[in-house]
Tab-separated table of C-alpha atoms in Angstrom:
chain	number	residue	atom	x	y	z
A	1	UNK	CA	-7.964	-3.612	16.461
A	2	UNK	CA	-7.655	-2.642	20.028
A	3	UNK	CA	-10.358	-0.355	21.093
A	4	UNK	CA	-8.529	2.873	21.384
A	5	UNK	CA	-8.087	2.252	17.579
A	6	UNK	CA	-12.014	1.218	17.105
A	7	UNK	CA	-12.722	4.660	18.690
A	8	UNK	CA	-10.040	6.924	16.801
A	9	UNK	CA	-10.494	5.179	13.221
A	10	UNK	CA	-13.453	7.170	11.946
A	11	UNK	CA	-12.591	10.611	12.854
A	12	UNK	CA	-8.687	9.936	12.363
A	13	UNK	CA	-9.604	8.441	8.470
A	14	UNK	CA	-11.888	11.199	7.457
A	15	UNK	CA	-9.405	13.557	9.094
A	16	UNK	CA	-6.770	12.590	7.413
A	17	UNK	CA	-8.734	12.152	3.886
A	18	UNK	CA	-9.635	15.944	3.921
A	19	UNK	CA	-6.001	17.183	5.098
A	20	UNK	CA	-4.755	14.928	2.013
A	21	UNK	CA	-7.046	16.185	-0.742
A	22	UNK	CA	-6.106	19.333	0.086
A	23	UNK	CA	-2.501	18.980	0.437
A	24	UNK	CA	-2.363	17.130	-3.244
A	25	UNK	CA	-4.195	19.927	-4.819
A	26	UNK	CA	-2.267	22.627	-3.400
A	27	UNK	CA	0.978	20.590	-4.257
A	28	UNK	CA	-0.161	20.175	-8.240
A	29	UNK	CA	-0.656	16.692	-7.741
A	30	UNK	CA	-2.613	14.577	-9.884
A	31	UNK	CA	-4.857	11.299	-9.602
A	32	UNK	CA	-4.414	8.684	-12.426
A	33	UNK	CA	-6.708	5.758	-12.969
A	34	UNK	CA	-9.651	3.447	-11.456
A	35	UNK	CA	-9.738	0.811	-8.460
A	36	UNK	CA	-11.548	-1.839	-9.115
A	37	UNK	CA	-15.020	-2.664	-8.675
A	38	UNK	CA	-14.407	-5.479	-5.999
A	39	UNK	CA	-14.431	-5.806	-2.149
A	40	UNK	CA	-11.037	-7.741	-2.037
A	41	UNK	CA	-7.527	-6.595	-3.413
A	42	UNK	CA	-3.979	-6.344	-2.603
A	43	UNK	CA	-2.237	-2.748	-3.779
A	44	UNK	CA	1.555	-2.821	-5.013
A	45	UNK	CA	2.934	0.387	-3.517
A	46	UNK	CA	6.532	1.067	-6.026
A	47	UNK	CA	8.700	2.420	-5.658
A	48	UNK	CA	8.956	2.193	-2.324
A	49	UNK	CA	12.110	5.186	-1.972
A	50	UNK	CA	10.778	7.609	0.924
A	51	UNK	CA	9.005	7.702	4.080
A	52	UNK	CA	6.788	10.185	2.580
A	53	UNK	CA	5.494	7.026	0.294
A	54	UNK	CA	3.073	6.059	3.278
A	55	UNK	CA	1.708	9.107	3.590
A	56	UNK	CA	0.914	9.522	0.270
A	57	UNK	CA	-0.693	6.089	-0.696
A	58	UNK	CA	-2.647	6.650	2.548
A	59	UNK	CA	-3.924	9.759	0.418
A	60	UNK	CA	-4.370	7.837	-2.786
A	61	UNK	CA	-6.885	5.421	-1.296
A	62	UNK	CA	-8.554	8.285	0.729
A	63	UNK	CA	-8.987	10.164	-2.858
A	64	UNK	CA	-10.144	7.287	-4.591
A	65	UNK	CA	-12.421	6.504	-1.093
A	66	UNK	CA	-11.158	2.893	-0.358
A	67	UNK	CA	-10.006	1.966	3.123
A	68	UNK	CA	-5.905	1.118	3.093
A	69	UNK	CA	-4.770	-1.274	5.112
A	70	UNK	CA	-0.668	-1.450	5.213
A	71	UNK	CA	2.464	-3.072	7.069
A	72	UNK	CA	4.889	-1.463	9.136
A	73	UNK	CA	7.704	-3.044	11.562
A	74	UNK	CA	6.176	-3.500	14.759
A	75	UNK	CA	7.706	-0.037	16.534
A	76	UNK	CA	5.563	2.136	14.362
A	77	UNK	CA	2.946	0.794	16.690
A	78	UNK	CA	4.203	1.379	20.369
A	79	UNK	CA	3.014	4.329	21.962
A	80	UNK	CA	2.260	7.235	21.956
A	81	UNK	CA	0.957	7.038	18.226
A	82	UNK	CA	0.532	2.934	17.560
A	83	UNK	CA	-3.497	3.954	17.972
A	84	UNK	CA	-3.019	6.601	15.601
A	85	UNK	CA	-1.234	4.014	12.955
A	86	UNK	CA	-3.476	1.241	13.819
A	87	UNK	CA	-6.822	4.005	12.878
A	88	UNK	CA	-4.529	4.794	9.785
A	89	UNK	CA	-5.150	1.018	8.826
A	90	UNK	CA	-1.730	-0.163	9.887
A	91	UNK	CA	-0.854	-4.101	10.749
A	92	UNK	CA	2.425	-4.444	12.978
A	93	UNK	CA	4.652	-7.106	11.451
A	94	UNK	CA	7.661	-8.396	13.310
A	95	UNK	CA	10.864	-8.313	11.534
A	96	UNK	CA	12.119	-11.845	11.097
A	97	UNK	CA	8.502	-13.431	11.878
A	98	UNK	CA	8.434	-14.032	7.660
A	99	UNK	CA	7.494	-17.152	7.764
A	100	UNK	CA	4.096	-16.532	8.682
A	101	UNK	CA	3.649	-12.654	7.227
A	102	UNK	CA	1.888	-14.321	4.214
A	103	UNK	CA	-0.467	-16.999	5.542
A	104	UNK	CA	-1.301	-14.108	8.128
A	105	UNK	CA	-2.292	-11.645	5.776
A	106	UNK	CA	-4.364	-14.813	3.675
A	107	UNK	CA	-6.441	-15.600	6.807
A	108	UNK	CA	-7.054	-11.616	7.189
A	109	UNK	CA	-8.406	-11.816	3.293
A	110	UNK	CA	-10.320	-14.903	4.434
A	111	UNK	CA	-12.016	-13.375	7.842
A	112	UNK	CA	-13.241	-10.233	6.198
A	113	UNK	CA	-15.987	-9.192	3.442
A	114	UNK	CA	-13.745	-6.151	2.870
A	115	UNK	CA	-10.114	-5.792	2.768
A	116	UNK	CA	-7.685	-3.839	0.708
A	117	UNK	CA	-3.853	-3.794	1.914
A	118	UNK	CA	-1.104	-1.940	0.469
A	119	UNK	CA	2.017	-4.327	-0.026
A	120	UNK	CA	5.464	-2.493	-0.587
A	121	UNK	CA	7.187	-5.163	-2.580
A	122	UNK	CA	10.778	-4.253	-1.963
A	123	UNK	CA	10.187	-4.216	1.539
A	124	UNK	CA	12.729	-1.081	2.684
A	125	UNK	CA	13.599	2.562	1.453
A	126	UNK	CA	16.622	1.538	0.825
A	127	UNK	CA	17.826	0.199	-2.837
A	128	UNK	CA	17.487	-3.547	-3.707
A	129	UNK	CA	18.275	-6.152	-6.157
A	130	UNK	CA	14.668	-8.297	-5.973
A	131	UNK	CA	11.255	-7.690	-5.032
A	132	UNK	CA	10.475	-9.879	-2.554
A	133	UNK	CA	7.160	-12.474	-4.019
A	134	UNK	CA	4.982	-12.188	-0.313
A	135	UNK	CA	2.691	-9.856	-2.081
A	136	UNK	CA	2.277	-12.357	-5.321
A	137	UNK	CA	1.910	-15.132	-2.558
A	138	UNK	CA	-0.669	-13.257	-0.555
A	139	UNK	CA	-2.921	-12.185	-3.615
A	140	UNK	CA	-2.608	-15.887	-4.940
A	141	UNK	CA	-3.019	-17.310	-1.815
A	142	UNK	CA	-6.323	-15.062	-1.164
A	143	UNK	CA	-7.405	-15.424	-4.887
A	144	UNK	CA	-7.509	-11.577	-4.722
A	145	UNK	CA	-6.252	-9.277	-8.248
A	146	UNK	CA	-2.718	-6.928	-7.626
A	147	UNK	CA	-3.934	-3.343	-8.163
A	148	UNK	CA	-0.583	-1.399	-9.535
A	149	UNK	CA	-0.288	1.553	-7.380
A	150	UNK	CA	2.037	3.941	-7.959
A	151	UNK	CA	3.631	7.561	-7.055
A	152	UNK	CA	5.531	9.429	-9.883
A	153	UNK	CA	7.256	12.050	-8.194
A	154	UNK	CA	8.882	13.404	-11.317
A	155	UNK	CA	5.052	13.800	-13.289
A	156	UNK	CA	3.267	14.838	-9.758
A	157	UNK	CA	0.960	11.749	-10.378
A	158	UNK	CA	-0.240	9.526	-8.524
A	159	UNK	CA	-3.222	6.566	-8.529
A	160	UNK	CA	-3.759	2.960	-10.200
A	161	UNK	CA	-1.637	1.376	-13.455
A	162	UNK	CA	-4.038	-1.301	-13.601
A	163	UNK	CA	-5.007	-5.021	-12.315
A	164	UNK	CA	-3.233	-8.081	-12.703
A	165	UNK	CA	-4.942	-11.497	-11.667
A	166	UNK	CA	-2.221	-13.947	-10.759
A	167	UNK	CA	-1.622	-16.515	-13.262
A	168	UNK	CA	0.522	-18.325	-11.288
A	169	UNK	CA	3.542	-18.004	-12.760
A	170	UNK	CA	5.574	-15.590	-11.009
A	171	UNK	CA	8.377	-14.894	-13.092
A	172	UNK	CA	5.531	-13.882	-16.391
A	173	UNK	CA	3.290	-12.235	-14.047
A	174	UNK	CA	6.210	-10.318	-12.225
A	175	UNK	CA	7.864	-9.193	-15.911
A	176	UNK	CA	5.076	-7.662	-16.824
A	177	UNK	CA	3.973	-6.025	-13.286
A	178	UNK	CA	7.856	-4.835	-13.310
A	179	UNK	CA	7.177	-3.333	-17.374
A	180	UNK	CA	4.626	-0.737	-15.798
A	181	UNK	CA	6.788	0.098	-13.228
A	182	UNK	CA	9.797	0.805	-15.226
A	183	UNK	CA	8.502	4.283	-16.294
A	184	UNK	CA	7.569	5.513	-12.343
A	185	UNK	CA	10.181	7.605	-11.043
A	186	UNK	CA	10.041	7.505	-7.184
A	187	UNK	CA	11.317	10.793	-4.558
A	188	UNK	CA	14.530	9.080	-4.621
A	189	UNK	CA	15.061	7.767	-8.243
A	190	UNK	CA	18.634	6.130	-7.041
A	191	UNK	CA	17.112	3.927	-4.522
A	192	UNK	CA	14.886	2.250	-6.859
């Protein structure tokens, strides 16, 4: 974190944290369910169908008082707002630097007592036929549970579906992460 960031995170986080409690109330929102009691977890953010998913799972974890740490392609970051992103919690990836995005994110899990991140698992906006695994890989990898985050436009709710600990098999562990998210409607339902 560069020190601009260092110096902005504070203010910028409990900033942000009172602007969003206020906004969800005064919206009719609604927050569902319990983080758990642990230092270490990786947060499935689905459906991933709007940029205004961000800001709201930014909110989510302010409500529910855990610090969010998320991915965003690298020009989120360039000035003049990359300090304000990187106080939001935000880690610039490059697009096409895959190869390493998991083992990165591992060795963050590793270097830290505490560290949440917020994983969208389809990886765009736009509509796709897979999830990509990085986030299975990374919470494996890191021996950390998925938290099932999730914004339901169409009920106004938004919070935690529960925890999975990663079995290691994908596919069973991915059927039944996919079975809660099957009844989440995102902003744009035909993108999901």
């Amino acid at each position: 974190m560069t020190a601009v960031a260092r110096v902005l995170a504070r203010p910028v986080y409990e900033i942000y944290r009172t602007a969003s409690a206020a906004g969800f109330h005064l919206a009719g929102w609604r927050f569902e369910g319990k983080i758990p009691d642990a230092d270490k977890f990786l947060v499935v953010a689905a459906p991933h169908t709007s940029n205004w998913d961000l800001p709201i799972m930014l909110g989510i974890a302010a409500h529910f008082r855990r610090r969010l740490h998320w991915v965003g392609k690298a020009s989120l970051f360039k000035p003049p707002f990359g300090g304000v992103m990187r106080a939001l919690g935000g880690v610039p990836v490059e697009r096409g630097a895959g190869a390493n995005f998991v083992s990165d994110i591992v060795d963050e899990f590793r270097a830290r007592e505490r560290f949440v991140i917020g994983i969208l698992p389809e990886g765009t906006r736009q509509k796709v036929r897979e999830w990509r695994s990085g986030f299975y890989h990374i919470a494996q990898g890191a021996g950390v549970p998925i938290v099932l985050g999730f914004v339901d436009y169409a009920r106004k709710a938004a919070g935690v579906g529960g925890v999975i600990e990663p079995s290691g098999d994908y596919e069973a562990d991915l059927a039944r992460i996919k079975a809660f998210y099957a009844g989440v409607t995102g902003k744009h339902p035909e993108r999901a």
